[in-house]
mmCIF file of C-alpha atoms in Angstrom:
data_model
loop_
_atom_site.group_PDB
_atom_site.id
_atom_site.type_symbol
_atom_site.label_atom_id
_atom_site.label_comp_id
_atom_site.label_asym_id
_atom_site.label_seq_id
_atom_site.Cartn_x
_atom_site.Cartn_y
_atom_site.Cartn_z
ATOM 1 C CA UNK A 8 -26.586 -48.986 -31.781
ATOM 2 C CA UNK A 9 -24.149 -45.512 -32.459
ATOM 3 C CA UNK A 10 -24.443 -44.961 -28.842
ATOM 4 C CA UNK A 11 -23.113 -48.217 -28.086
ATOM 5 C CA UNK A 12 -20.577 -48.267 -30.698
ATOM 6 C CA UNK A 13 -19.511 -44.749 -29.275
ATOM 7 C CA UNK A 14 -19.331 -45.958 -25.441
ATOM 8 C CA UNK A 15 -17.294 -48.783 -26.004
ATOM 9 C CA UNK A 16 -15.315 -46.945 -28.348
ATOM 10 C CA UNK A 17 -14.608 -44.386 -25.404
ATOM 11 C CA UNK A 18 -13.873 -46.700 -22.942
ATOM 12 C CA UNK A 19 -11.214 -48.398 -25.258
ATOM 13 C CA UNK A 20 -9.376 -45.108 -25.779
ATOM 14 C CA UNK A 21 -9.920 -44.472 -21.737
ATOM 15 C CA UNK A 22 -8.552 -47.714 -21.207
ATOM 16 C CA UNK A 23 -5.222 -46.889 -23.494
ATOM 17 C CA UNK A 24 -4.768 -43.698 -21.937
ATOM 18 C CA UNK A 25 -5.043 -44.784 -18.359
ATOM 19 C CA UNK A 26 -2.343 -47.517 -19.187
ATOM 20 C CA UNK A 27 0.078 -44.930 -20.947
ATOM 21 C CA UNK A 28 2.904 -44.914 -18.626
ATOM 22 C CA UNK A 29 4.080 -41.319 -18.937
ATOM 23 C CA UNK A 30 0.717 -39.877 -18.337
ATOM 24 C CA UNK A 31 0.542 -41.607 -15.181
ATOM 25 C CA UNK A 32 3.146 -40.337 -14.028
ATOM 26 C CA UNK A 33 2.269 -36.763 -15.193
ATOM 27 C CA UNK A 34 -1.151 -36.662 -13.494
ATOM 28 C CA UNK A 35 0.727 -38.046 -10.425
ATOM 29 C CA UNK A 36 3.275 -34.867 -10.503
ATOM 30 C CA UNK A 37 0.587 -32.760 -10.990
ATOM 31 C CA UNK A 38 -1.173 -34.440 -7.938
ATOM 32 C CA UNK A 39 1.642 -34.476 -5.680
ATOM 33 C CA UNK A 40 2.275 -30.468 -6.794
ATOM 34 C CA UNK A 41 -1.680 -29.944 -5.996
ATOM 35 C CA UNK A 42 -1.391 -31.726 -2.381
ATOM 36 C CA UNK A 43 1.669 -29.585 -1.321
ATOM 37 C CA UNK A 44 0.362 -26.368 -2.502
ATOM 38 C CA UNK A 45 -2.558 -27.275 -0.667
ATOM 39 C CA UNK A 46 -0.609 -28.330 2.379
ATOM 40 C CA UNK A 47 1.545 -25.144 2.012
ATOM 41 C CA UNK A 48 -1.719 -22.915 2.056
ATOM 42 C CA UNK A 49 -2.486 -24.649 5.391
ATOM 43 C CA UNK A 50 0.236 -24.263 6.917
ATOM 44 C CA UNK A 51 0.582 -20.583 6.163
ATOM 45 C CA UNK A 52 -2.916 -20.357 7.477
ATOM 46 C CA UNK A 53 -2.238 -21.814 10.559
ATOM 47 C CA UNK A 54 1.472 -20.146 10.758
ATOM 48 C CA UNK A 55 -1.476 -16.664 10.462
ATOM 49 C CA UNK A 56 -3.460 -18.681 13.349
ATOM 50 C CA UNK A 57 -0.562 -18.872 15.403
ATOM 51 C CA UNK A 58 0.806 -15.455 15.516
ATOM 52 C CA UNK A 59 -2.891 -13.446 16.177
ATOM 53 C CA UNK A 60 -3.402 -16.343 19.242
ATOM 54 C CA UNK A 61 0.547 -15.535 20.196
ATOM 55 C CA UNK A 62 0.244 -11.630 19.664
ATOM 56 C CA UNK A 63 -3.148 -10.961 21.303
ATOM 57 C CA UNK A 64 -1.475 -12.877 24.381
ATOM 58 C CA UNK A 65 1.672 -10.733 24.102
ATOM 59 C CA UNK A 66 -0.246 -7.677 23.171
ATOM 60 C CA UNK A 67 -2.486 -7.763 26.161
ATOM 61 C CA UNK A 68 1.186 -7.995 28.679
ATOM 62 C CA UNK A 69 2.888 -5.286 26.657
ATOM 63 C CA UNK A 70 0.101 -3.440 26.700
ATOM 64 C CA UNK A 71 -0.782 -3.513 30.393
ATOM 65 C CA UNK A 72 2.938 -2.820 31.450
ATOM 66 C CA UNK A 73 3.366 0.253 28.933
ATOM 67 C CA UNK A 74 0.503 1.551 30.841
ATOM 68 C CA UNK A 75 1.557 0.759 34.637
ATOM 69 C CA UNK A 76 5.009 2.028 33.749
ATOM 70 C CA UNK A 77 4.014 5.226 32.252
ATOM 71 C CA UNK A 78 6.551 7.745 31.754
ATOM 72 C CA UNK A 79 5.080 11.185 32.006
ATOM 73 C CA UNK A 80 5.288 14.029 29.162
ATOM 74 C CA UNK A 81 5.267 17.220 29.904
ATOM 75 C CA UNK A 82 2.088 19.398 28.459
ATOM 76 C CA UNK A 83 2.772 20.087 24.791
ATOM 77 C CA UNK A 84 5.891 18.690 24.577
ATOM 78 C CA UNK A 85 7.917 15.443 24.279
ATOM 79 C CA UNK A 86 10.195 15.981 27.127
ATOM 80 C CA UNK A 87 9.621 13.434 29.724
ATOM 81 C CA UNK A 88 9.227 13.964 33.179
ATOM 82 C CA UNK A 89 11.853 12.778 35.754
ATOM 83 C CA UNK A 90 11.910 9.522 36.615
ATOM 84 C CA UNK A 91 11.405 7.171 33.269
ATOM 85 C CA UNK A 92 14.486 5.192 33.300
ATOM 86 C CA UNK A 93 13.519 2.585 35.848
ATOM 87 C CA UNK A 94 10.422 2.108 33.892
ATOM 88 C CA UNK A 95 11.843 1.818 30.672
ATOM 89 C CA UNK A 96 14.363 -0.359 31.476
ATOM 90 C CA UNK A 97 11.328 -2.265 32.962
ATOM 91 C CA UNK A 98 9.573 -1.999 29.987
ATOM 92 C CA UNK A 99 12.769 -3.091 27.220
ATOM 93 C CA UNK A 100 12.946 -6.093 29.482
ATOM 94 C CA UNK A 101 10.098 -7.488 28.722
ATOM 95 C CA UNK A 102 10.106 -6.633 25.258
ATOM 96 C CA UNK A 103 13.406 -8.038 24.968
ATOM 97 C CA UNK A 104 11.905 -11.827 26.813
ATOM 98 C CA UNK A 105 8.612 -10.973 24.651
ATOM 99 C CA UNK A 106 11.214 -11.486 21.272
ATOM 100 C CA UNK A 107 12.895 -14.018 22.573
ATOM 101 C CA UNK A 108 9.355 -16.025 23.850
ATOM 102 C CA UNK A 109 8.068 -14.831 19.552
ATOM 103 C CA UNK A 110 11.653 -16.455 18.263
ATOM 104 C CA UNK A 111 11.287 -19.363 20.183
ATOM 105 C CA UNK A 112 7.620 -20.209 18.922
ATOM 106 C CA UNK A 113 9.193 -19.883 15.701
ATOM 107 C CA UNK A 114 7.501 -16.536 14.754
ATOM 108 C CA UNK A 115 9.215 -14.361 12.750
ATOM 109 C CA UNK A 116 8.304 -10.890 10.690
ATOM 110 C CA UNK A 117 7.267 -8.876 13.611
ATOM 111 C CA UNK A 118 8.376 -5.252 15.146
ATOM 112 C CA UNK A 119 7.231 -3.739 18.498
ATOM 113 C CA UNK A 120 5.261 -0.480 17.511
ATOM 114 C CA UNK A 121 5.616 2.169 19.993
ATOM 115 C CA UNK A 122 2.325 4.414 19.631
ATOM 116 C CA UNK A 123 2.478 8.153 21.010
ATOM 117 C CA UNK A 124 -0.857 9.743 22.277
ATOM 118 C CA UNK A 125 -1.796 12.979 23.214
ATOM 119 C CA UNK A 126 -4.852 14.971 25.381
ATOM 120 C CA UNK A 127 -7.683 16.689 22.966
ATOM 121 C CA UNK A 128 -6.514 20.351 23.632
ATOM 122 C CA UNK A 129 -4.885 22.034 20.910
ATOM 123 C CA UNK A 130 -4.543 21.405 16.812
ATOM 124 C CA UNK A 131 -5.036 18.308 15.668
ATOM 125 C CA UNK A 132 -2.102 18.357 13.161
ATOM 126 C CA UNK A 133 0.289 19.447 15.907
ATOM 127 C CA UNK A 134 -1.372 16.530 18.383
ATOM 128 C CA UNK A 135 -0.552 14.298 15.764
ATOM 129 C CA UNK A 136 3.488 15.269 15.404
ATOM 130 C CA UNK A 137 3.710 15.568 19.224
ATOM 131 C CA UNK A 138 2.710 12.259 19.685
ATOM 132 C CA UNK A 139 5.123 11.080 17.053
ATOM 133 C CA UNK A 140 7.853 12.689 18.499
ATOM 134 C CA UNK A 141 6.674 11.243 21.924
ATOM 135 C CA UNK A 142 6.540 7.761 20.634
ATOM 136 C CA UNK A 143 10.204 8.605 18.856
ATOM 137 C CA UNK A 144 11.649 9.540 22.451
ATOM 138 C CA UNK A 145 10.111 6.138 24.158
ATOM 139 C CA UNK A 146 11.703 4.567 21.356
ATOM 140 C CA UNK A 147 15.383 6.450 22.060
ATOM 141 C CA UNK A 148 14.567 5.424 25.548
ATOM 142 C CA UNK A 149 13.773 0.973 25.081
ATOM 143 C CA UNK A 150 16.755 0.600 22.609
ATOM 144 C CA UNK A 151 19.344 2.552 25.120
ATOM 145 C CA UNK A 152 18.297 0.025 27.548
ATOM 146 C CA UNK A 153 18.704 -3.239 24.671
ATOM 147 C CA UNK A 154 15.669 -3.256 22.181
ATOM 148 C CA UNK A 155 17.297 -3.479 18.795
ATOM 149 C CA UNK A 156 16.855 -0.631 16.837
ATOM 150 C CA UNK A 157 15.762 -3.283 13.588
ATOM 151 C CA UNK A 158 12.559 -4.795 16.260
ATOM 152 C CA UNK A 159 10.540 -1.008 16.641
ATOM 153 C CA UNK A 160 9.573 1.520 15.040
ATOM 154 C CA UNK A 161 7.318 4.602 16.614
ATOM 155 C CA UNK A 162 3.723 6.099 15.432
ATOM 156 C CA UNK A 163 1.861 8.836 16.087
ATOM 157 C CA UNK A 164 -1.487 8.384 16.697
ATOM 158 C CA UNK A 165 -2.541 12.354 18.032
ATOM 159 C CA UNK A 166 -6.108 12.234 20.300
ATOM 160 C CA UNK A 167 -7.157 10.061 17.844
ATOM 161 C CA UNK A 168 -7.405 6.612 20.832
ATOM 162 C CA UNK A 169 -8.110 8.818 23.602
ATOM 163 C CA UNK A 170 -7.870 6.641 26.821
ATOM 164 C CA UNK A 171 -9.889 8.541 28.665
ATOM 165 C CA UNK A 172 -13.114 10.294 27.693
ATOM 166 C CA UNK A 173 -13.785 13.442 27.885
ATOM 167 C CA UNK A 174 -10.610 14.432 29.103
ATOM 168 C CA UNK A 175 -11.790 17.458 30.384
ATOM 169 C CA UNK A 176 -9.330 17.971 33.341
ATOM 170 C CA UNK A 177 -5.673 18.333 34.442
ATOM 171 C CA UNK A 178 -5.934 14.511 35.447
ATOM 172 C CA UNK A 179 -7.679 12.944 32.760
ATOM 173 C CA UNK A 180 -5.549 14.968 30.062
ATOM 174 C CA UNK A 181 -2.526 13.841 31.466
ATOM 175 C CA UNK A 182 -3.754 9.981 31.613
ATOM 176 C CA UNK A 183 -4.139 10.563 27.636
ATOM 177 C CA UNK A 184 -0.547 11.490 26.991
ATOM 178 C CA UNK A 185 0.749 8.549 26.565
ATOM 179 C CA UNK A 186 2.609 5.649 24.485
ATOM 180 C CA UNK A 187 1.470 2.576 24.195
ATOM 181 C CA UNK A 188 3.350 -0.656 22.569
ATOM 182 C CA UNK A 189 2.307 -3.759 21.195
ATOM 183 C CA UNK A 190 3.844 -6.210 18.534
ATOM 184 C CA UNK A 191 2.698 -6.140 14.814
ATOM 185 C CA UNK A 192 3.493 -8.710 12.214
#
């Protein structure tokens, strides 16, 4: 009989504080607050979606051009062979249509990152400031042909991502001094 007495006791109170007015509409703030932070958590995962599907597209382009329009370093230094500007004008181009095509899918929050590389001879340490200083001079080069200074920034990476392995002559060395450049967000 207490258990009864209880349970309809309970639902009478349930029943009053369902009806109260101001509680309804508190449970239906905190509701509505719930459903957009959940919203806003899915959008900002698909925003995330968006940009790897968008960048691995873009990546892949920038990628393969920075490699066909290769300028050349000279052995142990970051002086560039004759003959880059055509290619780097090629190349700030199509980062400069690659922004524009990021800006226009309504991405925002990325920089092009310039990455120097160099062959396996020699000290690490110094492979890793002479491609630094390579990636710096590629950099010099895009935004005096209209990349904005604000959308890159260069790395060094040394003969840490060698593209060829082993680079054990003239030929395969020089295929490993390079820069590459894709777009991070």
């Amino acid at each position: 009989m207490n258990i009864k007495l209880f349970s309809s006791t309970l639902l009478i109170i349930c029943a009053t504080v369902v009806q109260a007015g101001p509680l309804d509409d508190l449970n239906k703030a905190a509701s509505d607050a719930f459903g957009k932070a959940i919203a806003h958590k899915a959008s900002e995962a698909a925003k995330a979606k968006a940009n790897k599907a968008i960048a691995l597209k873009l990546n892949k382009k920038l990628l393969a051009e920075s490699r066909s329009n290769q300028c050349v370093f000279k052995s142990n230094s970051d002086e560039l062979e004759p003959g880059c500007d055509n290619k780097a004008k090629r190349l700030a181009a199509l980062m400069i249509k690659t922004k524009k095509t990021l800006q226009d899918s309504g991405q925002s929050g990325f920089k092009f990152i310039v990455s120097g590389h160099t062959d396996t001879s020699g000290d690490a340490a110094k492979n890793k400031d002479l491609s630094k200083q390579r990636a710096q001079v590629m950099v010099k080069q895009l935004i005096s042909h209209g990349v904005d200074s604000s959308d890159i920034e260069a790395i060094g990476m040394g003969s840490d991502k060698p593209l060829v392995k082993p680079d054990n002559t003239p030929a395969k060395m020089a295929r490993n001094r390079r820069y590459e450049i894709q777009i991070g967000f």
